[in-house]
Coordinates of C-alpha atoms in Angstrom, one line a residue:
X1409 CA 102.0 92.0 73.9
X1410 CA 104.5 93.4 76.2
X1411 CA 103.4 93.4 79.9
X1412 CA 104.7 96.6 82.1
X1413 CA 104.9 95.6 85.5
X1414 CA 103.8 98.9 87.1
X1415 CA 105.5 100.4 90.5
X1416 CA 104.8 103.6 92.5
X1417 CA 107.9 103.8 94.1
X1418 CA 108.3 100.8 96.1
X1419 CA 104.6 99.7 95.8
X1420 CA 103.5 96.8 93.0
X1421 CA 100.6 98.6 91.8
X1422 CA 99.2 96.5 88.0
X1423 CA 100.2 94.9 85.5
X1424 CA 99.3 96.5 81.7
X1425 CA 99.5 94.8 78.5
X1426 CA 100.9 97.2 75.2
X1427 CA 102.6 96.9 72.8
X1428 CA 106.5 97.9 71.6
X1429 CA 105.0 99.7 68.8
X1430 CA 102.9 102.4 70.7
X1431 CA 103.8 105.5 71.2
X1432 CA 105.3 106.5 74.6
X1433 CA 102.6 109.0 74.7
X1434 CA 99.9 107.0 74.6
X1435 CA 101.1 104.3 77.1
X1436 CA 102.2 107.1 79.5
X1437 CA 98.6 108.6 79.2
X1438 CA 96.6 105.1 79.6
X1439 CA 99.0 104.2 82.9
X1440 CA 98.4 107.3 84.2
X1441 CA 94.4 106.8 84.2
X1442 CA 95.0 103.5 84.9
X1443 CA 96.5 104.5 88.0
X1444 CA 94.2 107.3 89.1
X1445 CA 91.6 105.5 88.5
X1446 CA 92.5 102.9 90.9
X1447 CA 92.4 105.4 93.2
X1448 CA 88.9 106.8 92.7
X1449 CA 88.0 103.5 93.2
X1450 CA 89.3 102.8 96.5
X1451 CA 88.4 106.4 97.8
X1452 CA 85.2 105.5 97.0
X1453 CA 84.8 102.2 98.2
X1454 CA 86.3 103.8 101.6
X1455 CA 83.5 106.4 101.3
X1456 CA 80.7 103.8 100.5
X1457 CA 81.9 101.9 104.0
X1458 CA 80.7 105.0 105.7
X1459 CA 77.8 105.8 104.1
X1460 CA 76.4 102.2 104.7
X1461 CA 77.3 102.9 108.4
X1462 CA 76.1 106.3 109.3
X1463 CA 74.0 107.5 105.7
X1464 CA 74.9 110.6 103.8
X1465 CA 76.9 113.2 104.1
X1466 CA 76.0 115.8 106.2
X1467 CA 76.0 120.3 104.5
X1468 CA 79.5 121.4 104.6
X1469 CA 78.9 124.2 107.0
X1470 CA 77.6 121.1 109.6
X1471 CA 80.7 119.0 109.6
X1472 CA 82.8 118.4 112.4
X1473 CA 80.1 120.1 114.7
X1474 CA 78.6 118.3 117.9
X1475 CA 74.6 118.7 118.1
X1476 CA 74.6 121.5 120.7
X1477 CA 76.8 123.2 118.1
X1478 CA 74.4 122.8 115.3
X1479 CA 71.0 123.7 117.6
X1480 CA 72.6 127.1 118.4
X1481 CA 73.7 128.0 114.7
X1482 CA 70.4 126.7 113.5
X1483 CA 72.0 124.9 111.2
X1484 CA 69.5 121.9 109.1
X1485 CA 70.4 119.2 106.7
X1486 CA 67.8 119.9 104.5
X1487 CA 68.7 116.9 102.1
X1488 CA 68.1 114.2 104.9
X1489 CA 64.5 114.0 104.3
X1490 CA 65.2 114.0 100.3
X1491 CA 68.0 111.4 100.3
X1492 CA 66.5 108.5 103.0
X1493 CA 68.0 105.2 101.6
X1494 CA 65.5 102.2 100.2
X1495 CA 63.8 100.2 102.6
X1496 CA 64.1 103.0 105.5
X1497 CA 66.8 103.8 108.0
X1498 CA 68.3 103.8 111.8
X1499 CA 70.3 106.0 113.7
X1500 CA 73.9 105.3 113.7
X1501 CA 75.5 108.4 114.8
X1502 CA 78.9 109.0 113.0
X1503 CA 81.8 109.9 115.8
X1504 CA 83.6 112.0 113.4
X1505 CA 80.2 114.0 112.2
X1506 CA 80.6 113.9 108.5
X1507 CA 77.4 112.7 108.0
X1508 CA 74.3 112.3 109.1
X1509 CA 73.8 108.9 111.1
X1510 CA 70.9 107.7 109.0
X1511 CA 72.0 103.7 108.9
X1512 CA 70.5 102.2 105.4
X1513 CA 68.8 98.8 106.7
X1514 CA 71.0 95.8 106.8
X1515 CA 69.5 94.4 102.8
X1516 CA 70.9 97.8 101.5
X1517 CA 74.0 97.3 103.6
X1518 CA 74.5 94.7 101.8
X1519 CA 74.1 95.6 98.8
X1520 CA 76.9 98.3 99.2
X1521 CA 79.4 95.5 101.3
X1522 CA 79.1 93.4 98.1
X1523 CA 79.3 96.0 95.8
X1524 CA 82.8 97.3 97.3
X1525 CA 84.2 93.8 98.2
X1526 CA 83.6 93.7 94.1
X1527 CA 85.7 96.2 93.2
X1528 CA 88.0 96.0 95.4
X1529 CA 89.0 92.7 94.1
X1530 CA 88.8 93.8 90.8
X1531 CA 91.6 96.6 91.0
X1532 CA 93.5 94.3 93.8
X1533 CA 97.9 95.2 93.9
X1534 CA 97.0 90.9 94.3
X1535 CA 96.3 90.6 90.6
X1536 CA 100.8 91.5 90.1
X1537 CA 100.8 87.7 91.1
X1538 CA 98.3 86.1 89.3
X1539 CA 99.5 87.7 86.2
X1540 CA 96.2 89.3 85.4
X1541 CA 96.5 92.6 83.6
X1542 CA 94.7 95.8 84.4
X1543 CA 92.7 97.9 82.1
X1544 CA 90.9 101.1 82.1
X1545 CA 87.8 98.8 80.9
X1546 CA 88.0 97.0 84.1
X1547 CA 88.2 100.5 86.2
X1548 CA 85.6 101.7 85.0
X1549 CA 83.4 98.6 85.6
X1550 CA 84.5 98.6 89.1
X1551 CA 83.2 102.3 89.0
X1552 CA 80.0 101.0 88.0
X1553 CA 79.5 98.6 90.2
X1554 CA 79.6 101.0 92.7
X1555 CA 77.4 103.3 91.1
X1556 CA 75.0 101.1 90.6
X1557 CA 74.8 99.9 94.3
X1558 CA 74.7 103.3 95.7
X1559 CA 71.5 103.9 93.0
X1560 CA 69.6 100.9 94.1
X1561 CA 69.9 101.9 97.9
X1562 CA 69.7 105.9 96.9
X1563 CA 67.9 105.7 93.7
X1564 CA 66.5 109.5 94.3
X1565 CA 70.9 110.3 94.1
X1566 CA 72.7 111.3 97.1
X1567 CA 73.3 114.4 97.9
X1568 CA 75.0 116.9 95.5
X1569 CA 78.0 117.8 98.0
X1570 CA 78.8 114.2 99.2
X1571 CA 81.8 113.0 98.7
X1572 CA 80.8 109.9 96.7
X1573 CA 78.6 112.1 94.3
X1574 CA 81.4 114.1 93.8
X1575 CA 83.7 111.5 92.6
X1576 CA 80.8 109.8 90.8
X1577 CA 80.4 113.2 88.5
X1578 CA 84.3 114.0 88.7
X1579 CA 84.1 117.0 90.7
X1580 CA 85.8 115.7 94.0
X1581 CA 88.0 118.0 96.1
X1582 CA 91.2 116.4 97.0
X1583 CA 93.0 119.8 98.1
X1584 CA 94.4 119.8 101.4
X1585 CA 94.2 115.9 101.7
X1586 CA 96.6 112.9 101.6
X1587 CA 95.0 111.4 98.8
X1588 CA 96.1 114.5 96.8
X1589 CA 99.3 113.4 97.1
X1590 CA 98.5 110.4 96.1
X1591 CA 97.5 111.2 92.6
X1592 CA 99.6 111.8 89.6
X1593 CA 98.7 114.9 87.4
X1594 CA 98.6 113.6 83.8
X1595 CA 101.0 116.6 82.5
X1596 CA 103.6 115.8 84.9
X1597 CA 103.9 112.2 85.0
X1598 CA 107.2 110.3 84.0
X1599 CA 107.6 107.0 83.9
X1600 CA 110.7 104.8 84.3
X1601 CA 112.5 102.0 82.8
X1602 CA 115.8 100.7 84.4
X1603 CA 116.8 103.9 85.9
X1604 CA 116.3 105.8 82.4
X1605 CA 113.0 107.9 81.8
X1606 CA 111.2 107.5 79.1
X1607 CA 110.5 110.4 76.9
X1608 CA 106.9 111.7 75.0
X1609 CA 107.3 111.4 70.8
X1610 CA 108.8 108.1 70.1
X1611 CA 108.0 104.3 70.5
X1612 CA 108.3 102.4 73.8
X1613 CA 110.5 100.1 71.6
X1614 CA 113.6 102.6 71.8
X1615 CA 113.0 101.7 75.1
X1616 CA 112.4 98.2 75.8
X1617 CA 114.1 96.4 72.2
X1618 CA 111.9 95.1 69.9
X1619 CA 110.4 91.9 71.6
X1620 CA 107.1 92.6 72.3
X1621 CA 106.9 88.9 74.4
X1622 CA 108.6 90.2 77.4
X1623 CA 107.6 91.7 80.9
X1624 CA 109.3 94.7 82.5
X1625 CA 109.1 96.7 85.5
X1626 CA 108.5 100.5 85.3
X1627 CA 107.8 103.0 87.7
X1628 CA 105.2 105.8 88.0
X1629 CA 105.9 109.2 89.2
X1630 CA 106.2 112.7 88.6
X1631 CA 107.8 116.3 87.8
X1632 CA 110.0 117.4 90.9
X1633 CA 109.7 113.8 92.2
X1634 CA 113.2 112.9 90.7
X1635 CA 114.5 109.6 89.3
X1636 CA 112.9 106.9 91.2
X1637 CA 115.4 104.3 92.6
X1638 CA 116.2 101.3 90.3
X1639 CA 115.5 97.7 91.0
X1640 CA 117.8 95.4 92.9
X1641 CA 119.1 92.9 89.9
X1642 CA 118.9 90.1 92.7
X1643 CA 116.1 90.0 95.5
X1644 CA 116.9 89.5 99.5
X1645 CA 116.1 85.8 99.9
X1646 CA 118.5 85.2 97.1
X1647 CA 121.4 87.6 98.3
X1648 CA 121.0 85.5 101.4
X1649 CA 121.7 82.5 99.9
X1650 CA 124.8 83.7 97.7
X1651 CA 126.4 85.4 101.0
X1652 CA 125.8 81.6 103.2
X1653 CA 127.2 80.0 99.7
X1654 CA 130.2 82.3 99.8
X1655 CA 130.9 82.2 103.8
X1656 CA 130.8 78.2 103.0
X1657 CA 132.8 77.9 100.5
X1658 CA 135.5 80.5 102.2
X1659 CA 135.2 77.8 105.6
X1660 CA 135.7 75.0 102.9
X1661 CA 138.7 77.0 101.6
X1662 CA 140.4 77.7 105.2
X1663 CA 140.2 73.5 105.9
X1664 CA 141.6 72.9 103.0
X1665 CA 144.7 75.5 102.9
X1666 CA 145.1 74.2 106.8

């Protein structure tokens, strides 16, 4: 199997096993959910941190406004009765009031720290060094590790419009937010292979030769990004040591001609 050392720019993102023989299609599309699925993961795992600090999310129309706020709208959260988590709940008011302050108790807590210190580690830029290969198998485990946390603390669901729901069912928002930018859409994504993009219809073996034992760095990005900038051949702790080589043996030179 050939491994593709994945980059996002300058970022080392996974490592993916294929092989020459597939079709550039194929690998392009399974990177690209690779990716984005990495993504989901650790949007949700930030979300999770939240919820097992100040409860669900609180009605869109109830965001970002301070209690006197809410009193004079009469606005109600209606689903904080319906969604109280396992084993009961404090208040924990959230300072940025996205949700509702309702604390899960610390058991459930955590049950949701473990769950996202789980994945996490699972989809970890780490694994690049320990040569351990990503999959869309093992992103979608993480996925359900988390969902099954959150089920076990919220087993009635969580609300329909919180965030983690949302990504849970594949209906999350990104518009308007950085992690927008963050994600590649599938029918513009390029990918890269020593400065030279690699086209849709043929075999990743016009690209990368024939040996399907080697490992290669490629790069992730897309339409309107333009050609992502190639790899240095040498890194910067060895340049160092070629340029104090060279200054030596120019010093060495100068004695000698002297």
């Amino acid at each position: 199997m050939v491994v593709l050392h994945v980059k996002r720019g300058d970022d080392h993102v996974f490592l993916y096993e294929t092989s020459v023989n597939t079709a550039t299609d194929t690998v392009i599309r399974e990177l690209v959910s690779v990716y984005n699925g990495r993504l989901k993961v650790q949007r949700i795992c930030m979300e999770i941190e939240e919820l097992a600090e100040h409860g669900t999310m609180l009605p869109e129309q109830m965001r970002q406004l301070n209690d006197d706020q809410i009193e004079e709208l009469h606005l109600k959260d209606e689903w904080a009765d319906k969604c109280i988590p396992m084993g009961g709940f404090s208040f924990n008011k959230d300072p940025l009031c996205r949700r509702n302050g309702q604390q899960p108790n610390e058991a459930m807590r955590k049950v949701l720290e473990k769950a996202v210190t789980d994945a996490k580690a699972m989809i970890d830029k780490k694994l690049c060094k320990s040569n351990s290969a990503l999959t869309l198998k093992i992103v979608e485990e993480a996925l359900n590790i988390l969902r099954g946390a959150v089920m076990i603390v919220y087993p009635m669901k969580l609300p329909p419009h919180d965030t983690i729901q949302m990504e849970f069912i594949n209906m999350e928002d990104l518009s308007g937010t950085q992690a927008s930018k963050e994600v590649i859409e599938p029918s513009k994504a390029q990918l890269w292979f020593a400065g030279r993009q690699i086209l849709m219809g043929k075999q990743l073996k016009e690209y990368l030769g024939s040996n399907d034992k080697t490992k290669v760095v490629v790069k992730l990005n897309q339409l309107g990004e333009g050609p992502p900038g190639r790899e240095q051949v040498i890194n910067e702790q060895l340049r160092r040591q070629m340029m104090a080589a060279n200054f030596k043996r120019q010093e060495e030179l100068k004695v000698s001609l002297n």
